[in-house]
Amino acid sequence: MRRTKFMILMLLFSSSMLFALGGKETKTTTITWWHSNSGLAGDAANSLIKEFNDTVGKEKGITVQGVYQGKASDVLTKVKAIWQSGASADLPDLVQLDAQAVLDIRDNPSLVCMEDLAKANGNDLSDIVKSTRLSQTYKGKMIGMPFNSSTILLYYNKDAFKEANITEAPKSLDEMTKDASLLLQKDKNGNVTRYAFSGVPTTYELCAWLGQQHGLSLICDQNNGHDGIPTKMVFAENGTMVSFLRKWQELYDTGALENATSGTTTSFASGRTTMILASTSQLTTIMKMVGEKFTLGVAPLPKVDEEATGGVNIGGGALYALDNKSGKQDDVWQFVQFATTPKQQLAWHIATGYFPVNTGTYAMEEFKSYEKEHPLFEVAINQMEASNPELQGIWVPSSYDIYYSFQKGIVKMLQEKATPEETADKLAKEIDSYLSAYLTTQK
């Protein structure tokens, strides 16, 4: 009897000690992460979640549940629907969005600023690559955590270049124009059987081609929208659009430029065109598509001219924490911090082609060995490191309208022989009208 009483007392004592220590063994928190990762990126995201849940998550009583919600635009649409309904409790804890979504989220009361979250947990973000950090900076604060970061690259057919006696990829648009005439092929009836380049510049490419000029140039006011909602485009008045369009017109006049707005990757992999522009994140996919058909080459984006030394901007997306009144922000940070550690960023880079956002990854011997064995992956990183970190993409309303305005305006100039000056002015006025209409709705 005495022994039974003693055992009961010991159990009660042990329980009280556990509660006194915080009762951490009973803590269970589920973090919901809405993302747009599919294919190779989807596999990588699932591996990341599993490793967190099995290690840090298990230790701290946190479980991350990843939910694929379709494309990045689909993720935004679903989040916006919840905002509009007012049911904040239905919001996920973490979302992965691209640059198109920034305008919707940056001033939203549900957004938990990532920089504030990091500081609250004793982190200063000094280990995040500066250019990626600035790509998510709004009014001086990093609002989202860079995650699937990328840049624009030139992909080219090395075998076709060799046949044309071209020894290296073009470093400028002038060199690209010179090479284009040598790469162009036609049949006996004069029909083009192989173009030198396929594609029409979009917002992504133009952010680099305009922004890199004179070392660094803006496309719109408000620091390309990173300091507030833009009120006007400045590419016409600062001359950057005209300088670019003149070079683009010269390339088109060779007859070797195909104005294709879709299917360029397939066209390239089939050998129908010898050069395209695509994101860093497409490298693994393009390598598989090309296979052994020809030798794939990857090079930095050709410069507009010799004064265009700014390099390229950061593309891709980021992770954003949302306040759904659950009080789980600190737990969300545990996962975000884990996902951006040197080790996890190396795994993400290898699996997806997105480059690491943690400076510590670049010092790892495993990273150096991998880049040495896979030199094509190193091109984007070298280009990023050589670029001006202040060169950033534009955050604008009506982003899809603006995207298509650029494409339609450039194609119209080429086909109707409008001047670069006329085209730049028309584009500025058309896009300014979109900005003006948006600002009117905000009053």
XYZ file of C-alpha atoms in Angstrom:
443
model
C 0.000 0.000 0.000
C 2.795 2.376 0.954
C 4.569 1.519 -2.312
C 1.413 2.324 -4.317
C 1.067 5.683 -2.587
C 4.744 6.376 -3.229
C 4.376 5.627 -6.969
C 1.306 7.879 -7.226
C 3.167 10.711 -5.487
C 6.125 10.286 -7.861
C 3.843 10.406 -10.917
C 2.136 13.525 -9.630
C 5.527 15.117 -8.908
C 6.791 14.269 -12.413
C 3.669 15.720 -14.033
C 3.937 18.925 -12.020
C 7.596 19.271 -13.017
C 6.698 18.878 -16.712
C 4.060 21.573 -16.464
C 6.495 23.782 -14.546
C 8.959 23.401 -17.415
C 6.339 24.525 -19.897
C 4.772 21.212 -20.846
C 6.527 21.272 -24.248
C 5.810 17.621 -24.799
C 2.144 18.451 -25.358
C 2.666 21.260 -27.864
C 1.350 20.492 -31.333
C 1.086 23.184 -33.986
C 0.190 22.705 -37.647
C 1.446 25.258 -40.149
C -0.387 25.424 -43.476
C 1.721 26.440 -46.466
C -0.040 27.206 -49.759
C 2.364 26.946 -52.676
C 2.562 26.628 -56.454
C 5.378 24.095 -56.724
C 4.769 21.222 -59.113
C 6.940 18.725 -60.973
C 10.562 18.878 -59.810
C 9.837 21.884 -57.595
C 6.880 20.031 -56.080
C 9.072 17.065 -55.203
C 11.645 19.422 -53.687
C 8.983 21.196 -51.623
C 7.681 17.886 -50.292
C 11.210 16.804 -49.354
C 11.778 20.110 -47.571
C 8.567 19.722 -45.581
C 9.335 16.133 -44.651
C 12.837 16.952 -43.444
C 11.546 19.829 -41.329
C 8.757 17.734 -39.821
C 11.193 14.926 -39.018
C 13.798 17.193 -37.394
C 13.140 20.735 -36.161
C 9.390 20.283 -36.345
C 9.497 17.093 -34.308
C 11.717 18.739 -31.703
C 9.539 21.830 -31.374
C 6.134 20.225 -31.912
C 5.483 21.882 -35.294
C 4.064 20.126 -38.337
C 4.056 21.819 -41.741
C 1.289 20.863 -44.130
C 2.014 21.810 -47.730
C -0.991 22.423 -49.973
C -0.494 22.746 -53.732
C -2.915 25.379 -55.017
C -2.034 25.549 -58.711
C -0.073 28.332 -60.396
C 1.183 31.340 -58.439
C -1.749 33.363 -59.772
C -4.141 30.682 -58.476
C -2.641 30.933 -54.994
C -3.214 34.695 -55.033
C -6.783 34.333 -56.318
C -7.689 31.968 -53.477
C -6.064 34.165 -50.832
C -7.823 37.260 -52.209
C -11.171 35.474 -52.031
C -10.640 34.940 -48.301
C -9.606 38.565 -47.796
C -12.735 39.744 -49.563
C -14.938 37.446 -47.487
C -13.454 38.785 -44.262
C -12.875 35.267 -42.935
C -9.271 35.850 -41.842
C -9.295 32.645 -39.779
C -9.441 30.699 -43.062
C -6.147 32.148 -44.303
C -3.137 29.831 -44.553
C -0.201 30.591 -42.277
C 2.261 30.900 -45.154
C 1.899 31.521 -48.892
C 4.307 31.406 -51.794
C 3.644 34.156 -54.343
C 5.406 35.743 -57.318
C 6.113 39.390 -58.122
C 2.690 39.869 -59.716
C 1.090 39.435 -56.292
C 3.152 42.004 -54.411
C 0.747 44.887 -55.014
C -2.099 42.879 -53.480
C -0.211 41.819 -50.404
C 2.308 44.525 -49.499
C -0.178 46.853 -47.746
C -2.649 44.158 -46.702
C -3.366 44.172 -42.937
C -3.066 40.373 -42.907
C 0.578 40.481 -43.977
C 3.134 39.811 -41.259
C 6.311 41.590 -42.375
C 9.025 38.956 -42.634
C 11.718 41.333 -41.432
C 9.707 42.076 -38.268
C 9.145 38.361 -37.746
C 12.849 37.650 -38.130
C 13.859 40.370 -35.663
C 11.276 39.195 -33.139
C 13.031 35.838 -33.205
C 16.551 37.270 -32.935
C 17.566 37.178 -36.623
C 18.958 40.120 -38.624
C 18.727 38.656 -42.169
C 22.385 39.477 -42.846
C 22.842 35.999 -44.327
C 20.267 36.614 -47.086
C 21.796 37.590 -50.450
C 21.433 41.363 -50.807
C 19.873 41.438 -54.275
C 17.230 38.889 -53.266
C 16.563 40.786 -50.045
C 16.058 44.020 -51.977
C 13.776 42.204 -54.412
C 11.339 41.832 -51.496
C 11.916 45.227 -49.906
C 9.044 47.713 -49.686
C 9.480 51.124 -48.087
C 12.753 50.000 -46.541
C 11.550 46.667 -45.102
C 11.786 43.122 -46.405
C 8.159 42.019 -46.452
C 8.607 38.498 -47.822
C 11.372 35.903 -47.610
C 13.096 35.323 -50.978
C 12.773 31.647 -51.777
C 12.396 30.605 -55.413
C 14.754 33.293 -56.746
C 15.927 33.363 -60.351
C 17.351 35.521 -63.134
C 16.987 35.608 -66.900
C 19.474 33.645 -69.042
C 20.330 33.169 -72.701
C 19.993 29.532 -73.803
C 21.729 28.665 -77.067
C 22.467 25.736 -79.364
C 26.224 25.202 -79.217
C 26.235 22.837 -82.203
C 24.469 25.389 -84.408
C 26.941 28.053 -83.294
C 29.859 25.775 -84.138
C 28.437 25.054 -87.616
C 28.201 28.811 -88.193
C 31.804 29.296 -86.989
C 30.633 31.302 -83.963
C 32.930 30.570 -81.033
C 30.950 32.020 -78.118
C 27.557 33.321 -77.070
C 26.787 36.985 -77.840
C 27.657 39.402 -75.052
C 25.619 42.281 -76.470
C 22.627 42.873 -78.729
C 25.019 44.053 -81.436
C 26.837 40.721 -81.307
C 23.485 38.934 -81.245
C 22.463 40.738 -84.431
C 25.762 39.864 -86.096
C 25.392 36.193 -85.160
C 21.744 36.080 -86.208
C 22.497 36.389 -89.929
C 24.930 33.474 -89.692
C 22.496 31.261 -87.775
C 19.441 31.882 -89.980
C 18.526 29.032 -92.338
C 16.044 28.959 -95.228
C 14.858 26.340 -97.686
C 15.171 26.646 -101.460
C 11.882 28.571 -101.579
C 13.097 31.183 -99.131
C 11.059 29.932 -96.176
C 12.746 30.095 -92.808
C 13.558 26.650 -91.437
C 15.609 27.886 -88.487
C 15.488 31.225 -86.682
C 18.369 32.657 -84.720
C 16.120 33.845 -81.900
C 12.485 33.341 -80.913
C 10.591 35.502 -78.472
C 9.066 38.894 -77.745
C 10.369 40.840 -74.725
C 8.034 40.945 -71.729
C 8.178 42.844 -68.441
C 10.739 40.376 -67.061
C 13.262 40.862 -69.873
C 12.671 44.604 -70.117
C 13.293 45.102 -66.397
C 16.838 43.924 -67.105
C 17.380 45.465 -70.547
C 16.131 48.882 -69.474
C 17.307 48.752 -65.873
C 20.899 47.771 -66.728
C 21.521 50.859 -68.880
C 23.903 53.553 -67.565
C 24.782 51.204 -64.713
C 21.283 51.513 -63.241
C 18.062 53.045 -64.593
C 14.469 53.091 -63.422
C 11.494 51.990 -65.483
C 8.878 53.797 -63.392
C 8.837 56.246 -60.506
C 8.603 55.370 -56.804
C 11.822 53.369 -57.181
C 10.134 50.943 -59.594
C 7.225 50.692 -57.170
C 9.293 49.589 -54.178
C 8.621 52.876 -52.355
C 4.933 53.192 -53.204
C 2.413 52.846 -56.020
C 3.974 54.129 -59.278
C 2.340 57.120 -60.950
C 4.180 57.091 -64.276
C 6.667 55.301 -66.505
C 10.037 56.993 -66.957
C 11.574 54.767 -69.661
C 10.583 57.167 -72.459
C 11.991 60.287 -70.847
C 15.253 58.667 -69.722
C 15.827 57.165 -73.187
C 16.313 53.561 -72.109
C 13.373 52.162 -74.076
C 14.437 53.958 -77.244
C 18.010 52.649 -76.916
C 16.730 49.106 -76.509
C 14.180 49.291 -79.339
C 16.786 50.534 -81.795
C 18.889 47.465 -81.126
C 15.848 45.189 -81.279
C 14.808 46.662 -84.625
C 18.264 45.926 -86.016
C 17.990 42.320 -84.877
C 14.556 41.979 -86.476
C 15.803 43.430 -89.762
C 18.102 40.416 -90.197
C 15.024 38.286 -90.762
C 16.308 35.884 -88.109
C 14.030 37.021 -85.259
C 10.735 35.185 -84.812
C 8.057 37.155 -82.950
C 6.823 34.181 -80.949
C 4.947 34.803 -77.702
C 4.595 31.123 -76.766
C 6.166 27.752 -77.494
C 9.697 29.134 -77.598
C 11.147 26.458 -75.313
C 9.716 23.676 -77.463
C 10.940 25.434 -80.603
C 14.416 25.695 -79.128
C 14.561 22.068 -78.001
C 13.486 20.925 -81.467
C 16.223 22.955 -83.173
C 13.840 25.358 -84.919
C 15.515 28.293 -83.201
C 19.057 28.592 -81.858
C 18.526 31.085 -79.000
C 15.840 31.876 -76.434
C 15.604 33.674 -73.124
C 14.318 31.799 -70.087
C 14.531 31.825 -66.324
C 17.244 30.103 -64.325
C 14.514 27.849 -62.979
C 13.956 26.390 -66.465
C 17.486 25.018 -66.786
C 16.776 21.497 -65.516
C 13.636 21.237 -67.651
C 15.371 22.518 -70.801
C 18.307 20.168 -70.258
C 15.882 17.228 -70.218
C 13.984 18.519 -73.260
C 17.177 18.945 -75.284
C 18.642 15.647 -74.161
C 21.275 14.556 -76.673
C 19.781 16.401 -79.661
C 22.497 19.038 -79.397
C 24.934 20.568 -76.911
C 23.172 23.067 -74.686
C 24.831 26.375 -73.925
C 23.852 28.887 -71.237
C 25.112 32.468 -71.074
C 24.342 35.789 -69.359
C 21.698 38.062 -70.872
C 23.319 40.038 -73.739
C 23.824 43.706 -72.830
C 21.993 46.489 -74.666
C 25.248 48.383 -75.167
C 28.626 48.969 -73.539
C 27.152 51.339 -70.956
C 24.570 48.786 -69.852
C 26.623 47.464 -66.942
C 23.842 46.976 -64.368
C 23.288 43.305 -65.099
C 19.944 41.662 -64.349
C 17.162 41.836 -61.782
C 15.870 39.099 -59.503
C 12.781 37.177 -60.563
C 10.879 34.284 -59.072
C 8.905 34.435 -55.849
C 8.919 34.553 -52.067
C 7.289 33.298 -48.893
C 4.803 35.554 -47.067
C 3.499 35.066 -43.539
C -0.182 35.835 -42.914
C -2.015 36.669 -39.714
C -5.006 34.348 -39.392
C -5.449 35.122 -35.677
C -3.981 31.756 -34.688
C -0.910 33.234 -33.030
C 1.442 30.870 -34.883
C 3.795 33.444 -36.433
C 6.819 32.359 -34.405
C 6.262 28.767 -35.483
C 5.962 29.934 -39.094
C 9.345 31.616 -38.714
C 10.870 28.322 -37.543
C 9.960 26.763 -40.890
C 10.944 29.799 -42.991
C 14.284 29.939 -41.220
C 14.807 26.210 -41.814
C 13.859 26.497 -45.504
C 16.475 29.202 -46.050
C 19.384 27.626 -44.185
C 22.540 26.970 -46.251
C 21.927 23.216 -46.361
C 18.281 23.458 -47.440
C 19.023 26.144 -50.018
C 21.656 23.884 -51.551
C 19.140 21.040 -51.801
C 16.528 23.392 -53.279
C 19.061 24.746 -55.808
C 20.116 21.296 -56.965
C 16.537 20.067 -57.284
C 15.031 23.112 -58.990
C 17.697 25.363 -60.526
C 16.659 28.340 -58.384
C 19.795 29.833 -56.896
C 20.461 29.894 -53.136
C 19.300 32.957 -51.200
C 21.546 32.221 -48.215
C 25.130 33.506 -48.493
C 26.279 30.576 -46.375
C 25.415 28.125 -49.154
C 28.062 29.631 -51.421
C 30.798 28.832 -48.884
C 29.841 25.145 -48.628
C 32.258 22.651 -50.191
C 29.266 20.633 -51.406
C 28.017 23.674 -53.312
C 31.411 24.387 -54.868
C 31.757 20.779 -55.956
C 28.283 20.714 -57.461
C 28.855 23.919 -59.446
C 32.159 22.559 -60.724
C 30.450 19.401 -61.926
C 27.466 21.337 -63.350
C 28.904 24.550 -64.846
C 25.653 25.523 -66.564
C 24.062 26.142 -63.157
C 26.904 28.451 -62.221
C 26.172 30.931 -65.017
C 23.096 32.424 -63.342
C 24.876 32.741 -60.022
C 27.886 34.486 -61.559
C 25.545 36.812 -63.434
C 23.602 37.603 -60.260
C 26.783 38.307 -58.287
C 28.078 40.614 -61.042
C 24.817 42.608 -61.205
C 23.958 45.795 -59.359
C 21.808 44.624 -56.402
C 19.812 47.854 -56.666
C 18.516 46.765 -60.087
C 15.062 45.491 -59.205
C 11.884 44.465 -60.992
C 8.841 46.696 -61.155
C 5.911 46.431 -58.743
C 2.949 47.829 -60.614
C -0.846 47.483 -60.677
C -2.464 46.068 -63.826
C 0.685 43.986 -64.251
C -0.853 41.597 -66.774
C -2.144 44.478 -68.909
C 1.311 46.031 -68.814
C 2.922 42.703 -69.715
C 0.843 42.436 -72.865
C 1.232 46.142 -73.653
C 4.965 45.651 -73.925
C 4.627 42.621 -76.164
C 1.975 44.103 -78.460
C 3.762 47.449 -78.694
C 7.083 45.894 -79.681
C 5.550 43.562 -82.280
C 3.556 46.446 -83.745
C 6.705 48.551 -84.077
C 8.504 45.789 -85.940
C 5.653 44.910 -88.269
C 4.436 48.431 -89.016
C 7.864 50.076 -89.108
C 7.083 52.598 -86.392
C 10.074 54.418 -84.934
C 11.530 53.491 -81.538
C 10.746 57.022 -80.334
C 7.082 56.754 -81.330
C 6.782 53.311 -79.787
C 8.387 54.350 -76.490
C 6.055 57.346 -76.167
C 2.950 55.285 -76.991
C 3.896 52.570 -74.533
C 4.518 55.113 -71.776
C 1.163 56.800 -72.362
C -0.758 53.516 -72.528
C 0.789 52.161 -69.335
C 0.404 55.519 -67.569
C -3.328 55.290 -68.298
C -3.464 51.953 -66.454
C -1.648 53.466 -63.481
C -3.924 56.496 -63.474
C -7.057 54.334 -63.568
C -5.785 52.280 -60.644
C -4.840 55.312 -58.562
C -8.324 56.756 -59.169
C -9.894 53.645 -57.612
C -7.697 54.098 -54.524
C -8.990 57.589 -53.701
